[in-house]
C-alpha positions as protocol buffer text, in pm:
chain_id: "A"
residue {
  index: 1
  type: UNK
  ca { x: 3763 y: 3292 z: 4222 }
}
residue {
  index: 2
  type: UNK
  ca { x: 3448 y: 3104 z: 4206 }
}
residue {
  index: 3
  type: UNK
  ca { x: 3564 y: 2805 z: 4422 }
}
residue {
  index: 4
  type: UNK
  ca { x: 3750 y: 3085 z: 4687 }
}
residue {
  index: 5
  type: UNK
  ca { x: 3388 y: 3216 z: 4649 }
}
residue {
  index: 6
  type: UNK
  ca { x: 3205 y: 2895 z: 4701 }
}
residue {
  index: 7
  type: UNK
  ca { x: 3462 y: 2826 z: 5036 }
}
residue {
  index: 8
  type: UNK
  ca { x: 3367 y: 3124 z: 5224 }
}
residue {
  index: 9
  type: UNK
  ca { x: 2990 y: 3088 z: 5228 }
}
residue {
  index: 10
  type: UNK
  ca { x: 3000 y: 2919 z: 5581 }
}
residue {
  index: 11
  type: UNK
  ca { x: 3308 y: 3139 z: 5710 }
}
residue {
  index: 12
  type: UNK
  ca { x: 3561 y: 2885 z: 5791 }
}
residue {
  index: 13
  type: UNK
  ca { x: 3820 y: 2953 z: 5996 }
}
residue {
  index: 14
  type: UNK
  ca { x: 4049 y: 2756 z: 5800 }
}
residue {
  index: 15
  type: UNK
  ca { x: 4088 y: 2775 z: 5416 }
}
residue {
  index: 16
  type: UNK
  ca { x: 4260 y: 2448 z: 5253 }
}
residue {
  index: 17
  type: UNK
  ca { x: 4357 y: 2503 z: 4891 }
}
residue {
  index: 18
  type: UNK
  ca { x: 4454 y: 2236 z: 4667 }
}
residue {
  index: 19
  type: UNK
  ca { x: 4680 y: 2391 z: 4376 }
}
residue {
  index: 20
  type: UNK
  ca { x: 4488 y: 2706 z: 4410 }
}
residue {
  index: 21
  type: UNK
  ca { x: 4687 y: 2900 z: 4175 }
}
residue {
  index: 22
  type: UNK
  ca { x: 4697 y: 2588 z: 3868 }
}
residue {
  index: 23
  type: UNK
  ca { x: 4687 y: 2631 z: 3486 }
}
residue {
  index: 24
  type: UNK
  ca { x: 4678 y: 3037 z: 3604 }
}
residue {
  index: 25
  type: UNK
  ca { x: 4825 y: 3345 z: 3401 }
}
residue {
  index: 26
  type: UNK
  ca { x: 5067 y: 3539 z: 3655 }
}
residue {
  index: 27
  type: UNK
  ca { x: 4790 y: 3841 z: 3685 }
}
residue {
  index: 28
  type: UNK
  ca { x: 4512 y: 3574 z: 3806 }
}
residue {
  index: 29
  type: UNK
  ca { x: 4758 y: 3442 z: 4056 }
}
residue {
  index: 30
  type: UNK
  ca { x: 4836 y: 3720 z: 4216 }
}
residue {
  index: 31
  type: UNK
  ca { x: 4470 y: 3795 z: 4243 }
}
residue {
  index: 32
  type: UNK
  ca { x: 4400 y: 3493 z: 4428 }
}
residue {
  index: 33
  type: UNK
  ca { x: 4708 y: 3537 z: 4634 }
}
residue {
  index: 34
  type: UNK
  ca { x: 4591 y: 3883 z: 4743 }
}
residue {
  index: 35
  type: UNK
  ca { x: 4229 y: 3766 z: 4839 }
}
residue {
  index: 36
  type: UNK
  ca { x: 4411 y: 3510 z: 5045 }
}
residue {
  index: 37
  type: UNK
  ca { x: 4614 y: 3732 z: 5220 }
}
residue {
  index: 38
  type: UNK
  ca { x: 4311 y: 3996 z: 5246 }
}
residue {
  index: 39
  type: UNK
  ca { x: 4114 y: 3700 z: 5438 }
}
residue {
  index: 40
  type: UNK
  ca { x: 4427 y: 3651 z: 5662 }
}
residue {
  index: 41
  type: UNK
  ca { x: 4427 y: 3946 z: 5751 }
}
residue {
  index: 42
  type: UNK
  ca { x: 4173 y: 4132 z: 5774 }
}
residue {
  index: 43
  type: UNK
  ca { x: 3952 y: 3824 z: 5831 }
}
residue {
  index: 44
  type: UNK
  ca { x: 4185 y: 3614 z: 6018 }
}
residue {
  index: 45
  type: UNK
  ca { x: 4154 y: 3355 z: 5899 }
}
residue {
  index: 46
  type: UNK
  ca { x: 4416 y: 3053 z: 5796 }
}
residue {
  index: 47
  type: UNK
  ca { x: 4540 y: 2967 z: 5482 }
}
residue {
  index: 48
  type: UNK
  ca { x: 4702 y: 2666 z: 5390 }
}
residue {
  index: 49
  type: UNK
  ca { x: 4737 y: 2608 z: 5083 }
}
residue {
  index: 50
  type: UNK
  ca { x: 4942 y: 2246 z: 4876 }
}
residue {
  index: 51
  type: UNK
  ca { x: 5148 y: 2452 z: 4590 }
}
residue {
  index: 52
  type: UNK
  ca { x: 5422 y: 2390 z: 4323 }
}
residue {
  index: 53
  type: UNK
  ca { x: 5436 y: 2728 z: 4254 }
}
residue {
  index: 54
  type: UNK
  ca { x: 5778 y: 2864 z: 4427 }
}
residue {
  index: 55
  type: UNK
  ca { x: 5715 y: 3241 z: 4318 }
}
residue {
  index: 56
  type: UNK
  ca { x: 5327 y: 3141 z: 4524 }
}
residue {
  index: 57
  type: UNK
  ca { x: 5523 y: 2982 z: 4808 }
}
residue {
  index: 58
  type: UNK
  ca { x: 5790 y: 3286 z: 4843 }
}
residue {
  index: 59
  type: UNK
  ca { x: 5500 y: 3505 z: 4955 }
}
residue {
  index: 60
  type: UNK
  ca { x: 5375 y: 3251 z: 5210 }
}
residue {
  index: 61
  type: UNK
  ca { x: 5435 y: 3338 z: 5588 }
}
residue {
  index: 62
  type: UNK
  ca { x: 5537 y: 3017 z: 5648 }
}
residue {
  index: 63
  type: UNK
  ca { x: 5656 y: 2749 z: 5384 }
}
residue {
  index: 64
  type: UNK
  ca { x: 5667 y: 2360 z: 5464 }
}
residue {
  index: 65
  type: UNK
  ca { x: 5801 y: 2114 z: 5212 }
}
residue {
  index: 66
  type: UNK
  ca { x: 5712 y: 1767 z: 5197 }
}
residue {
  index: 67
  type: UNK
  ca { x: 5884 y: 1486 z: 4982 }
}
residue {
  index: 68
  type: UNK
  ca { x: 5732 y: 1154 z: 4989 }
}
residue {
  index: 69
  type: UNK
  ca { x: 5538 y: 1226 z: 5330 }
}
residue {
  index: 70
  type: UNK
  ca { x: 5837 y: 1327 z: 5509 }
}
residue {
  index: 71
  type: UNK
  ca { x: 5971 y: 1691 z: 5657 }
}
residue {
  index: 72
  type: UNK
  ca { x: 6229 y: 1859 z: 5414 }
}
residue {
  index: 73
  type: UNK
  ca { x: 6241 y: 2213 z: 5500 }
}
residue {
  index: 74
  type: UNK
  ca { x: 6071 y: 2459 z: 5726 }
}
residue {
  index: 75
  type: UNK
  ca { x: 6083 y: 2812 z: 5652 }
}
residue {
  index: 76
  type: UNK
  ca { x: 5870 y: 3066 z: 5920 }
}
């Protein structure tokens, strides 16, 4: 929460998150996933967000996978 914290000071328009939900317990990463959505929508502002979390991913609007640099699947 810190580092979402520490992200926001100069009101980006775009958030990038980096395994934003790692080494979490399943109550933490909801948290983080509901201040993400909050900023979407409230704030509007984008999230995009590099995840191996598929349970993370499933509640995505839109889901892009990558495998060694190249387009696998697009889900909108």
């Amino acid at each position: 929460r810190v580092a979402i914290a520490r992200a926001l000071i100069n009101d980006p328009a775009i958030i990038m998150g980096d395994e934003p939900t790692g080494n979490l317990d399943s109550k933490n990463t909801q948290i983080v996933f509901d201040i993400f959505r909050e900023l979407a929508q409230t704030h509007g502002q984008t999230i995009i967000s590099v995840t191996h979390d598929d349970d993370f991913a499933a509640n995505c609007d839109r889901i892009i996978e990558l495998e060694d640099g190249a387009l696998v699947s697009k889900v909108e």
